[in-house]
Short mmCIF file of C-alpha atoms in Angstrom, two decimals:
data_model
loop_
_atom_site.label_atom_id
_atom_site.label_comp_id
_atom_site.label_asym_id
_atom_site.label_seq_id
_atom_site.Cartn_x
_atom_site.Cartn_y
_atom_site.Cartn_z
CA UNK A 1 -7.07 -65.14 -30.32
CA UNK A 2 -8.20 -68.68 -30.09
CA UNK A 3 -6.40 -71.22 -31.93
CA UNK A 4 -3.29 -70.10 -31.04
CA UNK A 5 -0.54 -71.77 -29.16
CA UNK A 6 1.48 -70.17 -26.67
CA UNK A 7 5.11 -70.90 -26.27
CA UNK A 8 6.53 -70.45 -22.57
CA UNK A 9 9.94 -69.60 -22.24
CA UNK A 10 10.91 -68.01 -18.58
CA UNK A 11 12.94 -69.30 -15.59
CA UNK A 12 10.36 -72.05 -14.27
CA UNK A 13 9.05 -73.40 -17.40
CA UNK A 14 11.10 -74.03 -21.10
CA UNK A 15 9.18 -74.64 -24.40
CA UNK A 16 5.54 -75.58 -22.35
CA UNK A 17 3.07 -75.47 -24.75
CA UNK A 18 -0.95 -74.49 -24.74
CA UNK A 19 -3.33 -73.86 -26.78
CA UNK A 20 -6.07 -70.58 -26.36
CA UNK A 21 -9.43 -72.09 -26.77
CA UNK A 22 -11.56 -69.14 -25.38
CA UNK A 23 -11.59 -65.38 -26.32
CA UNK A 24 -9.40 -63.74 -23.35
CA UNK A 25 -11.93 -63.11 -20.59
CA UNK A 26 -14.68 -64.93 -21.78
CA UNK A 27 -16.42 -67.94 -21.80
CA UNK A 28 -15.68 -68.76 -17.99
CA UNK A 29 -16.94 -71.89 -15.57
CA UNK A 30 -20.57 -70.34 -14.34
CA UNK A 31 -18.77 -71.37 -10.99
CA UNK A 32 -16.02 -68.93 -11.26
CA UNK A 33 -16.97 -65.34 -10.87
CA UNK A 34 -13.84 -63.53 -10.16
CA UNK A 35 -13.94 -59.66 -9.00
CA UNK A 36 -10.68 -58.35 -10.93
CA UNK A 37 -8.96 -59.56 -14.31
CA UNK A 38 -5.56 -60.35 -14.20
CA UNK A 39 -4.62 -56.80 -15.20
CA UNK A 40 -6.30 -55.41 -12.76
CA UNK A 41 -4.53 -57.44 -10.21
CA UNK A 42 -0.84 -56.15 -11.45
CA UNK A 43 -1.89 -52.99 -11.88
CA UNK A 44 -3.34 -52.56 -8.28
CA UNK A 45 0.10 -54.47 -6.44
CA UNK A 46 0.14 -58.28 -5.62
CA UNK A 47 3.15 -60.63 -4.60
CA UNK A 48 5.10 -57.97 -3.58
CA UNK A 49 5.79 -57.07 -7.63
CA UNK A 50 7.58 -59.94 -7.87
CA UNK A 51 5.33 -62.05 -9.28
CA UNK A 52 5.58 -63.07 -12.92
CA UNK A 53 8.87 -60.83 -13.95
CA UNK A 54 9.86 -62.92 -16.50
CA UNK A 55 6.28 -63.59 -18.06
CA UNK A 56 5.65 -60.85 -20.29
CA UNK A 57 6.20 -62.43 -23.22
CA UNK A 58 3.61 -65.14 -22.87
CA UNK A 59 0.97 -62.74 -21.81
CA UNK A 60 -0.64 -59.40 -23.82
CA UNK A 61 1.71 -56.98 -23.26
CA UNK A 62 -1.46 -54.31 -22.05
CA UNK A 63 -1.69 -56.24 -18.69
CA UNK A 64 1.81 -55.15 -17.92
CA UNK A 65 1.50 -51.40 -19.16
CA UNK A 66 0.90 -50.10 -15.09
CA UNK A 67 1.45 -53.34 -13.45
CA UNK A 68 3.63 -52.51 -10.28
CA UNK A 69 6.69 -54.96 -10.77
CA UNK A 70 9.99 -55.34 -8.75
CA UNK A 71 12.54 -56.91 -10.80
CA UNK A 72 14.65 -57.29 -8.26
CA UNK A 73 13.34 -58.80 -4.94
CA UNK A 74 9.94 -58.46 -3.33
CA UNK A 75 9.09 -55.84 -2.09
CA UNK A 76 5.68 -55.94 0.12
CA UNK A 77 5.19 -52.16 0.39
CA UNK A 78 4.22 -52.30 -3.73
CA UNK A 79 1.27 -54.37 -2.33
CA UNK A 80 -2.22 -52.62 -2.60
CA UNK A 81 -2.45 -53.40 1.32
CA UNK A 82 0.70 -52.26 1.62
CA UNK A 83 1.48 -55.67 3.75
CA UNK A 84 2.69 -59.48 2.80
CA UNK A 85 0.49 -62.18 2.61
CA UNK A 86 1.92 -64.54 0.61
CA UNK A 87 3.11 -68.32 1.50
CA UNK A 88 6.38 -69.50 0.16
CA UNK A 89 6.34 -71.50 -2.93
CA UNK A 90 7.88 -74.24 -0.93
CA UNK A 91 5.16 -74.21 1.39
CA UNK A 92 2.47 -74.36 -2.15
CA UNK A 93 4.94 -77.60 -3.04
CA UNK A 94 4.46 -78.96 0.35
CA UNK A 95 0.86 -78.73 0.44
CA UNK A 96 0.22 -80.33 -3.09
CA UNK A 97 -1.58 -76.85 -4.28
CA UNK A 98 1.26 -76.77 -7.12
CA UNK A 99 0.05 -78.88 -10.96
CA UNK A 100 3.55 -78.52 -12.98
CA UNK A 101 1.22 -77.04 -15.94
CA UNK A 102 1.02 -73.69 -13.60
CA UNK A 103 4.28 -74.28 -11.31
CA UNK A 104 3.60 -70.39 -9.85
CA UNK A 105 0.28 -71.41 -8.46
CA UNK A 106 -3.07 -70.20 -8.81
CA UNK A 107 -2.87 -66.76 -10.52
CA UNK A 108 -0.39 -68.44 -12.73
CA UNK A 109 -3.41 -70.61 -13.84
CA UNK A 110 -5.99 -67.87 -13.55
CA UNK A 111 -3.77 -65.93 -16.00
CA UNK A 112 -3.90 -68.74 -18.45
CA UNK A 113 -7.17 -69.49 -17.89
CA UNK A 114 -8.23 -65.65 -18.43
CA UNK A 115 -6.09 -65.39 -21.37
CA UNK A 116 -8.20 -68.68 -23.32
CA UNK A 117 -6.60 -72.05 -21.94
CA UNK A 118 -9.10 -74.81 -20.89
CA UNK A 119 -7.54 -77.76 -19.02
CA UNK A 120 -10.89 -79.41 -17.78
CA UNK A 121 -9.85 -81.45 -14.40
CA UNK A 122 -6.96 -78.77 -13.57
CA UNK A 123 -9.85 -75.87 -13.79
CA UNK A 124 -12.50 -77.13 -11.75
CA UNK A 125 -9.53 -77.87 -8.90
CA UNK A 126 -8.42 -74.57 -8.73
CA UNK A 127 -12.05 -72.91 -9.33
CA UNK A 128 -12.45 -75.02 -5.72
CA UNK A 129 -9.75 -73.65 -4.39
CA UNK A 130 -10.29 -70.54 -5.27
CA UNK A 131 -13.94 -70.82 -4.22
CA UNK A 132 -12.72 -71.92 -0.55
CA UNK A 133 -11.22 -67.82 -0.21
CA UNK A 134 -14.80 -66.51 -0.12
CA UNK A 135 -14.39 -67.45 4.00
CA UNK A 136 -12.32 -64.52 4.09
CA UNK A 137 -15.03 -62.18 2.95
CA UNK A 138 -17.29 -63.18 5.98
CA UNK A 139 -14.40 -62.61 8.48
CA UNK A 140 -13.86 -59.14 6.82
CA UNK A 141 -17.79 -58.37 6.72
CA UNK A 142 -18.39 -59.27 10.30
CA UNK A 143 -15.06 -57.74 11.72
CA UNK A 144 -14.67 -54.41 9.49
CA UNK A 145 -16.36 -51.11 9.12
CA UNK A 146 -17.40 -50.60 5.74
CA UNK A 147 -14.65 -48.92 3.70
CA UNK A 148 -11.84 -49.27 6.22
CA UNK A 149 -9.62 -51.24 4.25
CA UNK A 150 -6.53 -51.06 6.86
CA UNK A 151 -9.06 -53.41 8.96
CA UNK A 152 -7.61 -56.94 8.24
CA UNK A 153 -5.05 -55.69 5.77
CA UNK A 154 -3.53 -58.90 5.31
CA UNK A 155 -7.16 -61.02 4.62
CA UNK A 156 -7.61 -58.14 2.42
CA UNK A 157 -4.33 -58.64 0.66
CA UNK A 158 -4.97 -62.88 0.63
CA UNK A 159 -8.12 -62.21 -1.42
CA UNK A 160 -6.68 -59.50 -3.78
CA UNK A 161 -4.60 -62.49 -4.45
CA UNK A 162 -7.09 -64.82 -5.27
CA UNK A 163 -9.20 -62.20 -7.69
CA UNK A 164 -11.52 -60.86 -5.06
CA UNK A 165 -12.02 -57.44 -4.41
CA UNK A 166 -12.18 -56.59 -0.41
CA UNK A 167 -12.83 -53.01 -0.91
CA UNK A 168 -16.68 -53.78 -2.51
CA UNK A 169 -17.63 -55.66 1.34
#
């Protein structure tokens, strides 16, 4: 639905604004290619379930229909690995990886992004970033058997994080 704006209301952001420019899951950077939609991501186990709780209302309510969430606390066994391999926020802070606009991180701004919102300078930094996980893949390719997706579990689990799909290399 372009032309729309979308109200945020949750525990890290109050009455943020943005506008959908895009169709949801079109019209991307030719630069950014990712594997898995935002859905797909939920629905297969990231962050430990804990990741976007209190977010439902901002996003279509279909991505959340067989996401695996843990209101409660995270819980790294609801990963698709099955293992944690997240950094703290704190750590994100530290680093300078965090914009306010997306104060989760990355998928916070790849679900925006997916879902229509263009922010020019802020999308071509984290399309970088998120470019700079394909190192990953090599490790995985030159250390793994094909299809033994226990091999590097928590690489594996890093790049579900950032969109890519392990279990096609």
């Amino acid at each position: 639905m372009t032309g729309r704006s979308v109200v945020v209301f949750d525990r890290m952001q109050q009455g943020y604004v943005y506008e959908l420019v895009e169709p949801e899951g079109q019209k991307f950077s030719p630069l950014f290619t990712p594997d898995l939609t935002p859905q797909e991501m939920l629905e297969m186990g990231i962050f430990g379930g804990r990741y976007m709780t209190d977010s439902e209302a901002e996003f279509p309510s279909h991505w959340f229909t067989k996401a695996i969430m843990s209101p409660n606390q995270r819980d790294d066994s609801l990963n698709y690995f099955g293992v944690g391999a997240s950094q703290s926020l704190s750590v994100w802070r530290r680093n300078g990886w965090i914009n306010p606009v997306d104060p989760r991180g990355w998928f916070q701004w790849y679900c925006r992004y997916y879902f229509g919102r263009r922010l020019i300078l802020e999308d071509n930094r984290q399309i970088l970033r998120w470019k700079a996980m394909r190192r990953h893949i090599a490790q995985i390719q030159n250390n793994c058997l094909q299809g033994d997706w226990r091999c590097r579990a928590r690489q594996r689990q890093a790049l579900l994080h950032w969109a890519y799909d392990s279990r096609q290399y």
